[in-house]
Amino acid sequence: MPSWSIDPGTAVKDLGDLFGLFFEDLNHAADGGLYAELVQNRSFEFEPIDNPDYHALTAWRAIGSASVSVQDASPLHPRNPHYARVAARGAGEGIENLGFGKGMCLGAGKVYRFSCFARSDTPVTLDVTLGGARATLCVLGPWKQYRLELTTTTDTTQGTLALTLAQPGEVDVDMVSVFPADTFMGRENGLRRDLAETLADMRPRFLRFPGGCLVHDGSLDPDARDSMYRWKNTIGPVHERPSRRSGWRYNQTLGLGFYEYFLLCEDIGAKPLPIVSGGCDPHHKRFAPLDALQPWIDDALDLIEFANGPVSSAWGAVRARLGHPAPFGLEYIGIGNEEVGAPFFERLPFFVEAIRARYPDIRIIGTSGPFAAGGEYARGWDSAQALGIDIVDEHYYQAPEWYLANMDRYLRYPADGPRVFLGEYASWGNQYENALVEAAYMVQMQNAPAVALACYAPLFCHVDYVNWRPDMIWFDGGRVLKTANYHVQSLFMRHQGDMLLQSEITGLDVPAPGTAPPIAGGLSLGVNDITARFGDIRVWADGVQTRFDGGMLCGQAEKPLCTVTASAYALECTVERLEGIKGVRVTFGIQDEQNRVIWGVGGWENQDSLIDLRVRGRGSCLTQSEFSMRDGHPYRLRLEVDGRRIRTYIDGALQNDTRYDLPSNRPLYLTASRESESGDLLLKGVNLSEGPITVDIALQSAQARWDATAHTLEGIALDAENTFDAPDRVAPTEKCFTLESSRFPYTFAPRSVVALRLKAM
Ligand code: AHR
């Protein structure tokens, strides 16, 4: 029987803020989601720049023969330039908002807070109808805010809000808003209680916000409609916040802004971890000129003052005016989201220097880009080392097989350099198998001295607006679905502890590393939305050189070459792009549609040379380097495969050098920690194997009796996935028992995740 000896008296790592959350407004996570506003396009600011299907009256419709026009003369506020003019020809005509998704989810007997700005030169009686409730406003005079409370009488998931005129007439309306009175913590301009409570229940140590690509995708002008995310635009009265195009192809009202994010952090007990732009948009290659970088640096400095400054400071005073004189206790700031390329790293030192000079205690988070390895990843880490950055934000979305092959990744990172923030990761699925693998990875992150912070991504998805999947929490207008991944994240946060304990595992059967088969299989050449001419194609395998005819390929065409069984082989070809903006691919190790390795020359945005592994149809980028293909240049490509090692060259220069390692795992991953406040010991284990594993656990403690609670995910099929119809296919169970000794056997069920909480009796 394997044994696990734990020394509760010896702490080997301060777990600090290890497991937290990442919030980004994609998949309508904020507008239409966590932000409790029920009216979509409340300020008539939707535009095709947000989404080609949008217009100023998106989500609105006229009632009866009312004429509804969008106006901009004498608006409510210059940053909110449009409003609706509603002209009723008959009584009961007006305008109706359809809400988000399939409609507003309203509950009988619930109280809702309606508000709008309206103006009219002549008296207008405006009826407000919501879920069977009706109230009346009398509008007269210039722009003024009107407020009402409505208690709805019907249950519906397809509710609407109607504003109708009691007689023929005309009225201007803007910022038409409905919030449930029962928001999270009862806050005005608040958050959906059910969704926020789902987060609070996890007990996250930190919250990274506001994104993601959302932070760095946009123009450099803070006043432009497609501006990058600039936090100063997101505070103050909501009708004075500009509308923003989000790179996720919808409109962001910014109603959930930085003040609200800080409040959310406070309310759920998570430390705020904001990310600000480094003045670079890598998607569109926009970079703030070096001599115009100061406003971007000021955004970072002012944010720290906004969060932490005394009320006597300029930005501390702003915070106090908003209602929070006490500081928010900001400890971290991230500069840039998964940035790549020299321009960002040229600008980063200016941020670091300025923040260090004024706020030496703030922990600065750098970035190593969106890849787990390669040139840009190395550039991120090198810059962090050179600049003395505290923490590096790594991001990757990979197949479960990649995580299984890389379980010990962070155990190999030095403990004394910048520490790791795994700021975005997931294993391409919401099935139990994904969550199980992620759980084992989390055990190893807890065990690795180098890892300081980690959070799964993305967090939320509205079922009617899917930009990205998988996601941790799914929802619609009224329901919340916790995924298998949620339950794992939650177990790890709730039972994290603050000190990693010294422990030793012996006698665990670890499979001896076998000889991995070579990356053999089919070989082919293909194009990615371009027209290209291939020539001089040669393959070397088993000492034989074979030549293939060249020719033109266009669109997504693929040209199969041959099947290779040798353990070492090479391919060379010349390729010239004739049309299009992307690049080409060399596919090798082809087993079938779902299992293959792709060398992408150009990649998603023609910025990379990357090795992308497909296992069971799920991708893992093994490594990346910067490369852009241009027209009219005949490139000489060379791929070399030697066993599990893959190297690529373009025009003789090494581009990628990586290994495709197969999973070879321990059956059981274990980690032990202590929670100082309660004094509890927290033993977590993930059994990846198909059989039960009984472990002889020995606590080096004088304590004899323990109250134990086992929180477990077990007895669940690997492909089980929670749905709204079956929300608890994957759900933790809880079992309490007493231990009469500090040495006891514990059986980790097959394919289980266990958090064992031990309380001294
Ligand atoms: O989480 C989804 C996206 O993935 C994030 O916006 C971005 O940072 C990453 O590429």
Coordinates of C-alpha atoms in Angstrom, one line a residue, residues 15 39 47 66 99 140 154 172 190 198 203 214 233 250 270 299 372 424 442 485 581 660 669 714 725 734:
L15 CA -0.1 29.4 -0.8
V39 CA -32.8 46.2 -20.7
E47 CA -24.0 50.5 -33.7
A66 CA -45.8 54.5 -32.9
G99 CA -34.2 42.2 -23.1
L140 CA -42.7 67.3 -18.7
T154 CA -46.3 36.9 -13.8
D172 CA -37.7 61.6 -25.8
G190 CA -25.7 45.9 -9.1
T198 CA -22.2 31.3 -7.5
R203 CA -14.3 31.6 -2.0
L214 CA -11.1 42.7 -24.3
N233 CA -14.3 55.5 -19.0
Y250 CA -21.1 43.1 -29.1
A270 CA -11.4 38.2 -3.5
D299 CA -3.8 54.9 -16.4
A372 CA 2.8 27.5 -23.5
E424 CA -6.0 31.5 -18.4
M442 CA -4.2 22.1 -9.9
N485 CA -14.9 22.3 -14.1
I581 CA -3.3 37.3 -46.0
Y660 CA 5.4 16.0 -28.5
Y669 CA -1.7 13.2 -7.3
E714 CA -16.4 10.1 -7.7
D725 CA -31.9 19.2 -17.8
E734 CA -19.9 15.2 1.3

